[in-house]
Amino acid sequence: MATTRVNVEAIGSYFESLSDPRHVRNRKHLLVDVVVIAVCGLVCGCDGPTAIHRWAANRRDWLDEFLTLPNGVPSRDCIRRVLIALQPEAFQRCFQEWIADALAPDGGGPGRLVAIDGKTLRRSHDAANGLGPLHVVSAWASEHGVALGQVATEEKSNEITAIPVLLKQIELARAVVTIDAMGCQKDVARDVVAGGGDFVIAVKDNQPKLAEAIGSVVEKHLDGELEARKRRRHETDERGHGRRDERFYFVAQVPPDFAARAEWPWVKAVGTAVRVTTHADGTQSDEVRYYMLSRFLSGKRFGAAVRAHWGIESMHWVLDVTFREDESRTRERVLANNLSWLRRFAVTLLKRHPIKDSIRGKMIRCLMNTQFLDEVLTLPAV
């Protein structure tokens, strides 16, 4: 496995192009120093500017080896002001080269799986100013465990408009993008294909005509009315946690008379994912989901795409349980957005370290051991 050395000493180079939003007379601390301290602090489990300052003050000797720190460790107010002043999109762009180091070129292998999903920061509401909780839509390279980018919105319903913005920020060439039913929109499907990627998007009743058309195709295939059209399938059987999960994945080409072809010309196949769960007491439950696909994928690849989308749900669980994101009362929108992105990138860094330990366990190791922190800051390319 190739390794690109990206330790704390080198991190600053990724942010040299970032414009300092502060007035000249207020620049007691270098912008790069503040950003590097913020990144390291989040990896060590800090939940905001106060905790980041507290961590940095206790690691002053170590930080002096790599950072300039002309006026010592920046205060919590300085860290807070910087994270509020930095525009999230520009801030995230500085991480792109760092992310590229973690993602080796795809070569001739299958396209990268990219999951897109939204998450609400439940306690970030600001009733005094009439603001509800902040909602963040993020992209996650599922197979590699790498956060690719995010866009913040004021409401969950705005996820529909946020996804096209996010798609413009990430590399789509040869990627297979998975999105839940909220992203089942014509603009989203068009933008993914225009960017050189393919999509696997869940279909529900928010697009009733499309859902009816896909259901009709599936029914015709099951009845043998479309024998001339190709079909592919894949099955898995897993046991664990006191239950048995049997999963069946079917992919079928859409016929020339596909009812939604005029409105959805990008749909080339439909997918059906069936899960049958046998519980410890012998009872069974089942779930059936339909998907639209822009490419006639193999049953195994379709199954991998469906399962990979759960990776971003797993990341959301880590953010809430390990980083306690849902408990954060950060109300300032830009600050909440930037801290949210730093948490996601911290998950990326921690997940990539090969030691067998939980995310929280690795976080504690970083907090106690600067050598381990330096190892976590090294992203191995895969």
CSV table of C-alpha atoms in Angstrom, one decimal:
chain,number,residue,atom,x,y,z
A,1,MET,CA,0.0,0.0,0.0
A,2,ALA,CA,1.5,3.3,-1.1
A,3,THR,CA,1.8,6.0,1.6
A,4,THR,CA,1.9,9.8,1.3
A,5,ARG,CA,3.5,11.4,4.3
A,6,VAL,CA,1.2,14.1,5.5
A,7,ASN,CA,2.2,14.9,9.1
A,8,VAL,CA,1.5,17.9,11.2
A,9,GLU,CA,4.5,19.7,9.8
A,10,ALA,CA,3.2,19.4,6.2
A,11,ILE,CA,-0.4,20.2,6.9
A,12,GLY,CA,0.1,23.9,6.7
A,13,SER,CA,1.0,23.7,3.0
A,14,TYR,CA,-2.6,22.7,2.2
A,15,PHE,CA,-3.9,26.0,3.6
A,16,GLU,CA,-1.3,28.4,2.1
A,17,SER,CA,-3.7,29.4,-0.6
A,18,LEU,CA,-6.5,30.2,1.9
A,19,SER,CA,-7.1,34.0,2.0
A,20,ASP,CA,-7.0,35.4,5.5
A,21,PRO,CA,-10.4,37.1,6.1
A,22,ARG,CA,-9.2,39.1,9.1
A,23,HIS,CA,-8.2,42.7,9.1
A,24,VAL,CA,-4.4,43.2,9.0
A,25,ARG,CA,-4.4,44.8,12.5
A,26,ASN,CA,-6.1,41.7,14.0
A,27,ARG,CA,-3.6,39.1,12.8
A,28,LYS,CA,-1.7,38.3,15.9
A,29,HIS,CA,-1.7,34.7,15.0
A,30,LEU,CA,-1.0,33.1,11.6
A,31,LEU,CA,-4.0,31.8,9.8
A,32,VAL,CA,-2.2,28.5,9.0
A,33,ASP,CA,-1.4,28.0,12.7
A,34,VAL,CA,-5.0,28.5,13.8
A,35,VAL,CA,-6.3,26.1,11.1
A,36,VAL,CA,-3.7,23.3,11.9
A,37,ILE,CA,-4.5,23.6,15.6
A,38,ALA,CA,-8.2,23.3,14.8
A,39,VAL,CA,-7.7,20.2,12.6
A,40,CYS,CA,-5.6,18.5,15.3
A,41,GLY,CA,-7.9,19.5,18.0
A,42,LEU,CA,-10.9,17.9,16.3
A,43,VAL,CA,-9.0,14.7,15.7
A,44,CYS,CA,-8.3,14.6,19.5
A,45,GLY,CA,-12.0,14.9,20.3
A,46,CYS,CA,-12.4,18.7,20.9
A,47,ASP,CA,-16.0,19.9,20.5
A,48,GLY,CA,-15.4,23.6,19.9
A,49,PRO,CA,-13.0,26.6,20.2
A,50,THR,CA,-12.7,26.4,24.0
A,51,ALA,CA,-11.7,22.7,23.9
A,52,ILE,CA,-9.4,23.3,20.9
A,53,HIS,CA,-7.6,26.1,22.8
A,54,ARG,CA,-7.3,24.0,26.0
A,55,TRP,CA,-5.8,21.1,24.0
A,56,ALA,CA,-3.3,23.4,22.2
A,57,ALA,CA,-2.2,25.1,25.4
A,58,ASN,CA,-1.3,21.6,26.8
A,59,ARG,CA,0.5,20.6,23.6
A,60,ARG,CA,2.4,23.9,23.2
A,61,ASP,CA,5.9,22.3,23.3
A,62,TRP,CA,4.9,19.8,20.5
A,63,LEU,CA,3.2,22.5,18.4
A,64,ASP,CA,6.3,24.7,18.7
A,65,GLU,CA,8.2,22.1,16.7
A,66,PHE,CA,6.0,22.6,13.6
A,67,LEU,CA,4.2,25.9,13.9
A,68,THR,CA,5.4,29.5,14.1
A,69,LEU,CA,3.1,30.7,16.9
A,70,PRO,CA,4.5,34.2,17.0
A,71,ASN,CA,2.2,35.2,19.9
A,72,GLY,CA,1.8,31.9,21.6
A,73,VAL,CA,-1.3,29.7,21.4
A,74,PRO,CA,-4.3,31.5,19.9
A,75,SER,CA,-7.1,32.1,22.4
A,76,ARG,CA,-10.5,30.4,22.1
A,77,ASP,CA,-12.0,33.7,20.8
A,78,CYS,CA,-9.3,33.9,18.1
A,79,ILE,CA,-10.1,30.3,17.0
A,80,ARG,CA,-13.8,31.0,17.1
A,81,ARG,CA,-13.5,34.3,15.0
A,82,VAL,CA,-11.3,32.5,12.4
A,83,LEU,CA,-13.7,29.6,12.0
A,84,ILE,CA,-16.6,32.0,11.7
A,85,ALA,CA,-14.8,34.2,9.1
A,86,LEU,CA,-13.7,31.4,6.9
A,87,GLN,CA,-16.2,30.7,4.1
A,88,PRO,CA,-17.0,26.9,4.2
A,89,GLU,CA,-16.7,26.3,0.5
A,90,ALA,CA,-13.2,27.9,0.4
A,91,PHE,CA,-12.2,26.1,3.6
A,92,GLN,CA,-13.2,22.8,2.2
A,93,ARG,CA,-11.4,23.4,-1.1
A,94,CYS,CA,-8.1,23.4,0.9
A,95,PHE,CA,-8.7,19.8,1.9
A,96,GLN,CA,-9.1,18.6,-1.7
A,97,GLU,CA,-5.4,18.0,-2.3
A,98,TRP,CA,-5.2,16.2,1.1
A,99,ILE,CA,-8.2,14.1,0.1
A,100,ALA,CA,-6.6,13.4,-3.3
A,101,ASP,CA,-3.5,12.0,-1.4
A,102,ALA,CA,-5.8,9.5,0.3
A,103,LEU,CA,-7.6,8.4,-2.9
A,104,ALA,CA,-5.3,6.7,-5.4
A,105,PRO,CA,-6.4,6.9,-9.1
A,106,ASP,CA,-9.1,4.4,-9.9
A,107,GLY,CA,-7.1,2.9,-12.8
A,108,GLY,CA,-9.0,0.3,-14.7
A,109,GLY,CA,-11.0,-1.0,-11.7
A,110,PRO,CA,-14.7,-0.4,-10.9
A,111,GLY,CA,-15.8,3.2,-10.4
A,112,ARG,CA,-15.6,4.7,-6.9
A,113,LEU,CA,-18.8,4.5,-4.8
A,114,VAL,CA,-19.9,7.9,-3.5
A,115,ALA,CA,-22.8,8.1,-1.1
A,116,ILE,CA,-24.7,11.4,-0.6
A,117,ASP,CA,-27.0,11.9,2.3
A,118,GLY,CA,-28.2,14.6,4.7
A,119,LYS,CA,-27.9,14.9,8.5
A,120,THR,CA,-29.6,17.4,10.9
A,121,LEU,CA,-27.6,19.0,13.7
A,122,ARG,CA,-30.5,18.7,16.0
A,123,ARG,CA,-29.5,21.1,18.8
A,124,SER,CA,-28.1,23.9,16.5
A,125,HIS,CA,-31.5,25.7,16.4
A,126,ASP,CA,-31.6,29.3,17.4
A,127,ALA,CA,-35.2,30.1,18.4
A,128,ALA,CA,-34.3,33.7,19.3
A,129,ASN,CA,-33.4,34.5,15.7
A,130,GLY,CA,-36.1,32.2,14.2
A,131,LEU,CA,-33.6,29.6,13.0
A,132,GLY,CA,-34.2,25.9,13.0
A,133,PRO,CA,-31.5,23.2,13.2
A,134,LEU,CA,-28.8,23.3,10.6
A,135,HIS,CA,-29.0,20.5,8.0
A,136,VAL,CA,-25.8,19.3,6.3
A,137,VAL,CA,-25.7,17.3,3.1
A,138,SER,CA,-22.4,15.5,2.7
A,139,ALA,CA,-20.6,13.2,0.2
A,140,TRP,CA,-18.7,10.1,1.4
A,141,ALA,CA,-16.4,7.8,-0.6
A,142,SER,CA,-17.9,4.7,1.0
A,143,GLU,CA,-15.3,2.1,0.1
A,144,HIS,CA,-12.4,4.2,1.2
A,145,GLY,CA,-13.9,5.9,4.3
A,146,VAL,CA,-13.1,9.5,3.0
A,147,ALA,CA,-15.3,12.6,3.4
A,148,LEU,CA,-15.4,14.4,0.1
A,149,GLY,CA,-17.4,17.6,0.8
A,150,GLN,CA,-20.6,19.0,2.3
A,151,VAL,CA,-23.1,21.8,1.9
A,152,ALA,CA,-25.2,23.2,4.7
A,153,THR,CA,-28.8,24.2,4.4
A,154,GLU,CA,-31.4,25.7,6.8
A,155,GLU,CA,-33.9,22.9,6.5
A,156,LYS,CA,-34.1,19.3,5.5
A,157,SER,CA,-36.4,20.1,2.6
A,158,ASN,CA,-33.6,22.2,1.1
A,159,GLU,CA,-31.6,19.0,0.6
A,160,ILE,CA,-33.1,18.9,-2.9
A,161,THR,CA,-31.3,22.1,-3.9
A,162,ALA,CA,-28.2,21.4,-1.9
A,163,ILE,CA,-27.3,18.1,-3.7
A,164,PRO,CA,-26.7,19.8,-7.1
A,165,VAL,CA,-24.4,22.3,-5.4
A,166,LEU,CA,-22.5,19.5,-3.7
A,167,LEU,CA,-22.1,17.5,-7.0
A,168,LYS,CA,-20.3,20.5,-8.5
A,169,GLN,CA,-17.7,20.3,-5.6
A,170,ILE,CA,-16.7,16.6,-6.0
A,171,GLU,CA,-15.1,14.5,-8.8
A,172,LEU,CA,-17.8,12.5,-10.5
A,173,ALA,CA,-15.8,10.9,-13.4
A,174,ARG,CA,-16.3,7.1,-13.2
A,175,ALA,CA,-18.0,7.4,-9.8
A,176,VAL,CA,-21.2,5.5,-8.9
A,177,VAL,CA,-23.3,8.0,-6.8
A,178,THR,CA,-25.8,6.6,-4.4
A,179,ILE,CA,-28.6,8.8,-3.0
A,180,ASP,CA,-31.8,8.2,-1.1
A,181,ALA,CA,-35.3,9.1,-2.3
A,182,MET,CA,-34.9,12.7,-1.4
A,183,GLY,CA,-32.4,13.1,-4.2
A,184,CYS,CA,-34.6,11.4,-6.8
A,185,GLN,CA,-34.8,14.6,-8.9
A,186,LYS,CA,-34.3,15.2,-12.6
A,187,ASP,CA,-31.6,17.8,-12.0
A,188,VAL,CA,-29.6,15.5,-9.8
A,189,ALA,CA,-29.8,12.6,-12.3
A,190,ARG,CA,-28.7,14.9,-15.2
A,191,ASP,CA,-25.8,16.5,-13.3
A,192,VAL,CA,-24.4,13.1,-12.2
A,193,VAL,CA,-24.4,11.8,-15.8
A,194,ALA,CA,-23.1,15.1,-17.2
A,195,GLY,CA,-20.2,14.9,-14.7
A,196,GLY,CA,-19.1,11.6,-16.1
A,197,GLY,CA,-20.6,9.4,-13.3
A,198,ASP,CA,-23.4,7.0,-12.9
A,199,PHE,CA,-26.2,6.9,-10.3
A,200,VAL,CA,-28.1,4.5,-8.1
A,201,ILE,CA,-31.0,6.5,-6.7
A,202,ALA,CA,-33.8,5.2,-4.5
A,203,VAL,CA,-37.3,5.7,-5.8
A,204,LYS,CA,-40.3,6.2,-3.6
A,205,ASP,CA,-43.7,8.0,-3.9
A,206,ASN,CA,-42.1,11.5,-4.0
A,207,GLN,CA,-41.9,10.7,-7.8
A,208,PRO,CA,-45.2,8.8,-8.3
A,209,LYS,CA,-45.1,8.5,-12.1
A,210,LEU,CA,-41.5,7.3,-12.0
A,211,ALA,CA,-42.2,4.8,-9.2
A,212,GLU,CA,-45.2,3.5,-11.1
A,213,ALA,CA,-43.1,3.1,-14.3
A,214,ILE,CA,-40.3,1.2,-12.4
A,215,GLY,CA,-42.8,-1.0,-10.6
A,216,SER,CA,-44.4,-1.9,-14.0
A,217,VAL,CA,-40.9,-2.9,-15.4
A,218,VAL,CA,-40.2,-5.0,-12.4
A,219,GLU,CA,-43.6,-6.7,-12.6
A,220,LYS,CA,-43.2,-7.5,-16.3
A,221,HIS,CA,-39.7,-9.0,-15.7
A,222,LEU,CA,-41.1,-11.2,-12.9
A,223,ASP,CA,-44.0,-12.3,-15.2
A,224,GLY,CA,-41.6,-13.2,-18.0
A,225,GLU,CA,-43.0,-10.6,-20.4
A,226,LEU,CA,-39.6,-9.1,-21.1
A,227,GLU,CA,-37.5,-12.2,-21.8
A,228,ALA,CA,-35.6,-10.3,-24.5
A,229,ARG,CA,-34.3,-7.8,-22.0
A,230,LYS,CA,-31.3,-8.7,-19.9
A,231,ARG,CA,-31.5,-9.3,-16.1
A,232,ARG,CA,-28.8,-9.7,-13.5
A,233,ARG,CA,-29.0,-10.8,-9.9
A,234,HIS,CA,-26.9,-11.3,-6.8
A,235,GLU,CA,-27.6,-12.9,-3.4
A,236,THR,CA,-26.0,-12.7,0.1
A,237,ASP,CA,-26.7,-14.6,3.3
A,238,GLU,CA,-25.3,-13.2,6.5
A,239,ARG,CA,-25.8,-14.3,10.1
A,240,GLY,CA,-25.0,-12.2,13.2
A,241,HIS,CA,-26.4,-10.2,16.1
A,242,GLY,CA,-29.0,-13.0,16.7
A,243,ARG,CA,-30.5,-12.8,13.2
A,244,ARG,CA,-30.1,-14.0,9.6
A,245,ASP,CA,-30.2,-11.5,6.8
A,246,GLU,CA,-30.9,-12.8,3.2
A,247,ARG,CA,-30.5,-10.2,0.6
A,248,PHE,CA,-31.5,-10.4,-3.1
A,249,TYR,CA,-30.5,-7.9,-5.7
A,250,PHE,CA,-32.0,-7.7,-9.1
A,251,VAL,CA,-31.1,-5.4,-12.0
A,252,ALA,CA,-33.2,-5.2,-15.2
A,253,GLN,CA,-32.8,-3.2,-18.4
A,254,VAL,CA,-35.7,-0.8,-19.1
A,255,PRO,CA,-37.6,-1.6,-22.3
A,256,PRO,CA,-37.8,0.8,-25.2
A,257,ASP,CA,-41.4,1.7,-24.2
A,258,PHE,CA,-40.4,2.6,-20.6
A,259,ALA,CA,-43.2,4.9,-19.5
A,260,ALA,CA,-40.9,7.5,-17.9
A,261,ARG,CA,-38.3,7.6,-20.6
A,262,ALA,CA,-39.3,11.1,-21.9
A,263,GLU,CA,-38.9,12.7,-18.5
A,264,TRP,CA,-36.0,10.5,-17.3
A,265,PRO,CA,-33.8,9.7,-20.3
A,266,TRP,CA,-30.9,8.9,-18.0
A,267,VAL,CA,-32.5,5.8,-16.6
A,268,LYS,CA,-31.1,2.7,-18.3
A,269,ALA,CA,-32.0,0.1,-15.7
A,270,VAL,CA,-34.0,-0.5,-12.6
A,271,GLY,CA,-32.8,-2.2,-9.5
A,272,THR,CA,-34.7,-4.1,-6.8
A,273,ALA,CA,-33.2,-4.8,-3.4
A,274,VAL,CA,-35.0,-7.3,-1.1
A,275,ARG,CA,-34.0,-8.1,2.4
A,276,VAL,CA,-35.5,-11.0,4.4
A,277,THR,CA,-34.6,-11.0,8.1
A,278,THR,CA,-35.1,-14.1,10.3
A,279,HIS,CA,-35.1,-13.1,13.9
A,280,ALA,CA,-33.9,-15.2,16.9
A,281,ASP,CA,-37.5,-16.1,17.8
A,282,GLY,CA,-38.1,-17.5,14.3
A,283,THR,CA,-40.2,-14.6,13.0
A,284,GLN,CA,-39.5,-13.0,9.7
A,285,SER,CA,-39.6,-9.5,8.3
A,286,ASP,CA,-38.9,-8.2,4.8
A,287,GLU,CA,-38.2,-5.0,3.0
A,288,VAL,CA,-38.3,-4.2,-0.7
A,289,ARG,CA,-36.8,-1.1,-2.3
A,290,TYR,CA,-36.7,0.1,-5.9
A,291,TYR,CA,-33.8,2.1,-7.5
A,292,MET,CA,-33.2,3.8,-10.8
A,293,LEU,CA,-29.8,3.3,-12.4
A,294,SER,CA,-28.0,5.1,-15.2
A,295,ARG,CA,-26.0,2.0,-16.1
A,296,PHE,CA,-26.9,-1.7,-16.4
A,297,LEU,CA,-24.7,-2.7,-13.5
A,298,SER,CA,-23.9,-6.3,-12.4
A,299,GLY,CA,-26.1,-7.6,-9.6
A,300,LYS,CA,-23.0,-7.7,-7.3
A,301,ARG,CA,-22.0,-4.1,-8.1
A,302,PHE,CA,-25.6,-2.9,-7.6
A,303,GLY,CA,-25.7,-4.7,-4.2
A,304,ALA,CA,-22.4,-3.1,-3.3
A,305,ALA,CA,-23.8,0.3,-4.1
A,306,VAL,CA,-26.9,-0.3,-2.0
A,307,ARG,CA,-24.9,-1.6,0.9
A,308,ALA,CA,-22.2,1.1,0.6
A,309,HIS,CA,-24.8,3.8,1.1
A,310,TRP,CA,-25.1,2.6,4.6
A,311,GLY,CA,-21.5,3.7,5.1
A,312,ILE,CA,-22.6,7.3,5.3
A,313,GLU,CA,-25.3,6.3,7.8
A,314,SER,CA,-22.6,4.7,9.9
A,315,MET,CA,-20.6,7.9,9.7
A,316,HIS,CA,-23.6,9.8,11.0
A,317,TRP,CA,-23.8,7.4,13.9
A,318,VAL,CA,-20.1,8.0,14.7
A,319,LEU,CA,-20.6,11.7,14.6
A,320,ASP,CA,-23.5,11.5,17.1
A,321,VAL,CA,-22.1,8.9,19.5
A,322,THR,CA,-18.4,9.6,19.4
A,323,PHE,CA,-18.3,13.4,18.6
A,324,ARG,CA,-21.7,14.1,20.1
A,325,GLU,CA,-22.6,16.3,17.1
A,326,ASP,CA,-26.3,16.2,17.9
A,327,GLU,CA,-25.6,17.7,21.3
A,328,SER,CA,-23.7,20.6,20.0
A,329,ARG,CA,-25.4,24.0,20.8
A,330,THR,CA,-23.3,26.0,18.3
A,331,ARG,CA,-25.8,28.4,16.8
A,332,GLU,CA,-23.6,30.6,14.6
A,333,ARG,CA,-24.2,29.0,11.1
A,334,VAL,CA,-20.8,29.4,9.6
A,335,LEU,CA,-19.0,28.1,12.7
A,336,ALA,CA,-21.4,25.1,13.0
A,337,ASN,CA,-20.8,24.3,9.3
A,338,ASN,CA,-17.0,24.5,9.6
A,339,LEU,CA,-16.9,22.5,12.8
A,340,SER,CA,-19.2,19.9,11.2
A,341,TRP,CA,-16.8,19.6,8.2
A,342,LEU,CA,-13.8,19.2,10.6
A,343,ARG,CA,-15.6,16.4,12.4
A,344,ARG,CA,-16.2,14.6,9.2
A,345,PHE,CA,-12.6,15.0,8.1
A,346,ALA,CA,-11.5,13.8,11.6
A,347,VAL,CA,-13.6,10.6,11.1
A,348,THR,CA,-11.7,10.2,7.8
A,349,LEU,CA,-8.3,10.4,9.4
A,350,LEU,CA,-9.2,8.2,12.3
A,351,LYS,CA,-10.9,5.5,10.3
A,352,ARG,CA,-7.9,5.2,8.0
A,353,HIS,CA,-5.4,4.3,10.7
A,354,PRO,CA,-4.8,0.6,10.5
A,355,ILE,CA,-4.7,-0.2,14.2
A,356,LYS,CA,-7.6,-2.3,15.4
A,357,ASP,CA,-9.5,0.0,17.7
A,358,SER,CA,-12.8,2.0,17.8
A,359,ILE,CA,-13.0,5.6,16.5
A,360,ARG,CA,-13.2,6.7,20.1
A,361,GLY,CA,-10.3,4.6,21.1
A,362,LYS,CA,-8.1,6.1,18.4
A,363,MET,CA,-9.3,9.5,19.4
A,364,ILE,CA,-8.1,8.9,23.0
A,365,ARG,CA,-4.8,7.6,21.7
A,366,CYS,CA,-4.3,10.9,19.7
A,367,LEU,CA,-5.2,12.9,22.8
A,368,MET,CA,-2.6,11.1,24.9
A,369,ASN,CA,0.2,10.4,22.4
A,370,THR,CA,1.4,12.9,19.9
A,371,GLN,CA,3.3,10.2,18.0
A,372,PHE,CA,0.0,8.4,17.4
A,373,LEU,CA,-1.6,11.7,16.4
A,374,ASP,CA,1.2,12.1,13.8
A,375,GLU,CA,0.5,8.6,12.4
A,376,VAL,CA,-3.3,9.4,12.1
A,377,LEU,CA,-2.4,12.5,10.2
A,378,THR,CA,-0.7,10.3,7.6
A,379,LEU,CA,-3.1,9.3,4.9
A,380,PRO,CA,-2.2,6.0,3.2
A,381,ALA,CA,-3.3,5.9,-0.5
A,382,VAL,CA,-5.5,2.9,-1.4
